[in-house]
Amino acid sequence: MKKFFRSVLAVSTLTMLMTSCSFLNPGPVPEDIIGDQPGELQAKINELLDQAGTDSTKVEFAEISSSFLYSPGDNTANVHVQIISPDDKNKMVQYSWSDMKDRRNMCEKFDLTVSTFLDNDVVDSYDGYKEMLFTYDDARKYLNNLPFSR
């Protein structure tokens, strides 16, 4: 992985735009962590990139994350990708998927602003944050070696 020359934080700045993976489709509460089975996380990442109109061979990432929150009767599964916008390389966007009892299989898009922890500096161009980016191939070895249970 590339070394960071300064600390960088991506934060949501604009109202989220909701797109549908499947609008509020009632169904069972998620029971599994996305990524605990081989190929699950990669499939969900591909689904989010489809929403963005791109694929893993064309985009640079700032973050790929997955989480699962256990709460009896209301588990929550999430997957997020922060990427360089396919429409403008000087913009960063986050595509998120979540699944929970009251919001089933939802996709959302957030426009992001990159800022350093130093004096609230806003980094508003590709040249300013390119050091923190990685490709899918850079992360593939980690994604392919996730723990899984059977």
CSV table of C-alpha atoms in Angstrom, one decimal:
chain,number,residue,atom,x,y,z
A,1,MET,CA,0.0,0.0,0.0
A,2,LYS,CA,1.1,3.6,-0.6
A,3,LYS,CA,2.2,5.5,2.4
A,4,PHE,CA,0.2,8.5,3.5
A,5,PHE,CA,2.1,11.8,3.6
A,6,ARG,CA,-0.6,13.4,5.7
A,7,SER,CA,-3.7,12.3,7.5
A,8,VAL,CA,-6.8,12.5,5.4
A,9,LEU,CA,-10.5,12.3,6.4
A,10,ALA,CA,-13.4,12.0,4.0
A,11,VAL,CA,-16.7,13.4,5.3
A,12,SER,CA,-20.1,13.6,3.8
A,13,THR,CA,-21.0,17.2,2.6
A,14,LEU,CA,-24.1,17.0,0.5
A,15,THR,CA,-27.5,15.5,1.0
A,16,MET,CA,-27.4,11.9,0.3
A,17,LEU,CA,-29.0,10.7,-3.0
A,18,MET,CA,-30.8,7.4,-2.6
A,19,THR,CA,-30.8,4.9,-5.3
A,20,SER,CA,-32.5,1.6,-5.1
A,21,CYS,CA,-31.0,-1.8,-4.7
A,22,SER,CA,-34.6,-2.8,-3.8
A,23,PHE,CA,-36.8,-0.2,-2.1
A,24,LEU,CA,-37.9,-1.2,1.4
A,25,ASN,CA,-38.4,-4.8,0.5
A,26,PRO,CA,-39.7,-6.6,3.7
A,27,GLY,CA,-37.8,-9.7,4.5
A,28,PRO,CA,-35.7,-11.4,7.1
A,29,VAL,CA,-33.2,-9.5,9.2
A,30,PRO,CA,-29.7,-10.1,7.9
A,31,GLU,CA,-28.0,-12.9,9.7
A,32,ASP,CA,-24.6,-13.0,8.2
A,33,ILE,CA,-21.6,-10.7,7.8
A,34,ILE,CA,-21.1,-9.7,4.2
A,35,GLY,CA,-17.7,-11.2,3.4
A,36,ASP,CA,-17.7,-14.1,5.7
A,37,GLN,CA,-18.3,-16.4,2.7
A,38,PRO,CA,-15.9,-16.4,-0.3
A,39,GLY,CA,-16.9,-14.0,-3.0
A,40,GLU,CA,-19.7,-12.2,-1.0
A,41,LEU,CA,-17.8,-8.9,-0.4
A,42,GLN,CA,-16.5,-8.8,-3.9
A,43,ALA,CA,-20.0,-9.3,-5.3
A,44,LYS,CA,-21.4,-6.5,-3.2
A,45,ILE,CA,-18.5,-4.2,-4.2
A,46,ASN,CA,-19.3,-5.0,-7.8
A,47,GLU,CA,-22.9,-4.2,-7.3
A,48,LEU,CA,-22.1,-0.8,-5.8
A,49,LEU,CA,-19.7,0.0,-8.6
A,50,ASP,CA,-22.5,-0.9,-11.1
A,51,GLN,CA,-24.6,1.7,-9.4
A,52,ALA,CA,-21.7,4.2,-10.0
A,53,GLY,CA,-21.5,3.2,-13.6
A,54,THR,CA,-18.0,1.8,-13.4
A,55,ASP,CA,-16.2,-1.4,-12.4
A,56,SER,CA,-13.2,-2.5,-10.3
A,57,THR,CA,-10.7,-2.3,-13.2
A,58,LYS,CA,-11.5,1.4,-13.9
A,59,VAL,CA,-11.8,3.1,-10.5
A,60,GLU,CA,-9.5,4.2,-7.7
A,61,PHE,CA,-10.6,3.6,-4.1
A,62,ALA,CA,-10.1,5.7,-1.0
A,63,GLU,CA,-11.8,3.1,1.2
A,64,ILE,CA,-13.6,-0.3,1.1
A,65,SER,CA,-15.3,-1.3,4.3
A,66,SER,CA,-17.8,-3.8,5.6
A,67,SER,CA,-19.5,-4.0,9.0
A,68,PHE,CA,-22.1,-6.2,10.8
A,69,LEU,CA,-23.8,-4.9,13.9
A,70,TYR,CA,-25.5,-7.6,16.0
A,71,SER,CA,-28.7,-6.6,17.7
A,72,PRO,CA,-31.2,-9.3,18.6
A,73,GLY,CA,-34.0,-9.1,16.0
A,74,ASP,CA,-32.5,-6.2,14.1
A,75,ASN,CA,-29.0,-7.0,12.8
A,76,THR,CA,-27.4,-4.5,10.4
A,77,ALA,CA,-25.1,-5.3,7.6
A,78,ASN,CA,-23.2,-2.5,5.7
A,79,VAL,CA,-20.7,-2.2,2.8
A,80,HIS,CA,-19.2,1.1,1.7
A,81,VAL,CA,-16.8,2.0,-1.1
A,82,GLN,CA,-15.3,5.5,-1.4
A,83,ILE,CA,-14.1,6.1,-5.0
A,84,ILE,CA,-13.0,8.8,-7.3
A,85,SER,CA,-16.1,9.9,-9.2
A,86,PRO,CA,-16.3,8.2,-12.6
A,87,ASP,CA,-17.6,11.6,-13.9
A,88,ASP,CA,-14.9,13.9,-12.4
A,89,LYS,CA,-11.6,12.7,-11.1
A,90,ASN,CA,-11.4,15.8,-8.8
A,91,LYS,CA,-14.5,14.6,-6.9
A,92,MET,CA,-14.8,11.7,-4.4
A,93,VAL,CA,-18.0,9.8,-3.8
A,94,GLN,CA,-19.2,7.1,-1.5
A,95,TYR,CA,-21.6,4.3,-2.4
A,96,SER,CA,-23.1,2.5,0.5
A,97,TRP,CA,-25.3,-0.6,0.9
A,98,SER,CA,-27.1,-1.4,4.1
A,99,ASP,CA,-29.6,-4.1,5.2
A,100,MET,CA,-31.5,-4.0,8.4
A,101,LYS,CA,-35.0,-4.8,9.7
A,102,ASP,CA,-36.7,-1.5,8.7
A,103,ARG,CA,-34.5,-0.6,5.7
A,104,ARG,CA,-34.0,-3.6,3.5
A,105,ASN,CA,-31.3,-3.8,0.9
A,106,MET,CA,-30.8,0.0,0.4
A,107,CYS,CA,-28.2,1.8,-1.7
A,108,GLU,CA,-27.1,5.4,-1.1
A,109,LYS,CA,-24.7,7.8,-2.7
A,110,PHE,CA,-22.8,10.5,-0.8
A,111,ASP,CA,-20.6,13.2,-2.3
A,112,LEU,CA,-17.5,13.6,-0.2
A,113,THR,CA,-15.0,16.3,0.7
A,114,VAL,CA,-11.5,15.3,1.6
A,115,SER,CA,-9.9,17.3,4.5
A,116,THR,CA,-6.7,16.9,6.5
A,117,PHE,CA,-6.7,16.9,10.3
A,118,LEU,CA,-4.4,19.9,10.1
A,119,ASP,CA,-6.3,23.3,10.3
A,120,ASN,CA,-9.3,21.9,8.5
A,121,ASP,CA,-7.5,22.0,5.1
A,122,VAL,CA,-9.8,21.0,2.3
A,123,VAL,CA,-8.2,18.9,-0.4
A,124,ASP,CA,-10.2,19.7,-3.5
A,125,SER,CA,-8.3,18.1,-6.3
A,126,TYR,CA,-7.1,14.7,-7.5
A,127,ASP,CA,-3.5,15.8,-7.1
A,128,GLY,CA,-4.2,16.6,-3.4
A,129,TYR,CA,-5.5,13.2,-2.5
A,130,LYS,CA,-4.0,10.8,-5.1
A,131,GLU,CA,-1.4,9.5,-2.5
A,132,MET,CA,-4.2,7.9,-0.4
A,133,LEU,CA,-5.8,6.0,-3.3
A,134,PHE,CA,-5.5,2.4,-4.2
A,135,THR,CA,-6.8,0.1,-6.9
A,136,TYR,CA,-8.8,-3.1,-6.6
A,137,ASP,CA,-5.7,-5.1,-7.5
A,138,ASP,CA,-3.9,-3.5,-4.6
A,139,ALA,CA,-6.6,-4.7,-2.2
A,140,ARG,CA,-7.3,-8.1,-3.9
A,141,LYS,CA,-4.9,-10.1,-1.8
A,142,TYR,CA,-6.7,-8.9,1.4
A,143,LEU,CA,-10.2,-9.4,0.0
A,144,ASN,CA,-9.3,-12.9,-1.2
A,145,ASN,CA,-8.0,-13.9,2.2
A,146,LEU,CA,-10.9,-12.8,4.4
A,147,PRO,CA,-11.8,-15.3,7.1
A,148,PHE,CA,-14.8,-17.3,6.4
A,149,SER,CA,-16.8,-20.0,8.2
A,150,ARG,CA,-18.9,-22.8,6.9
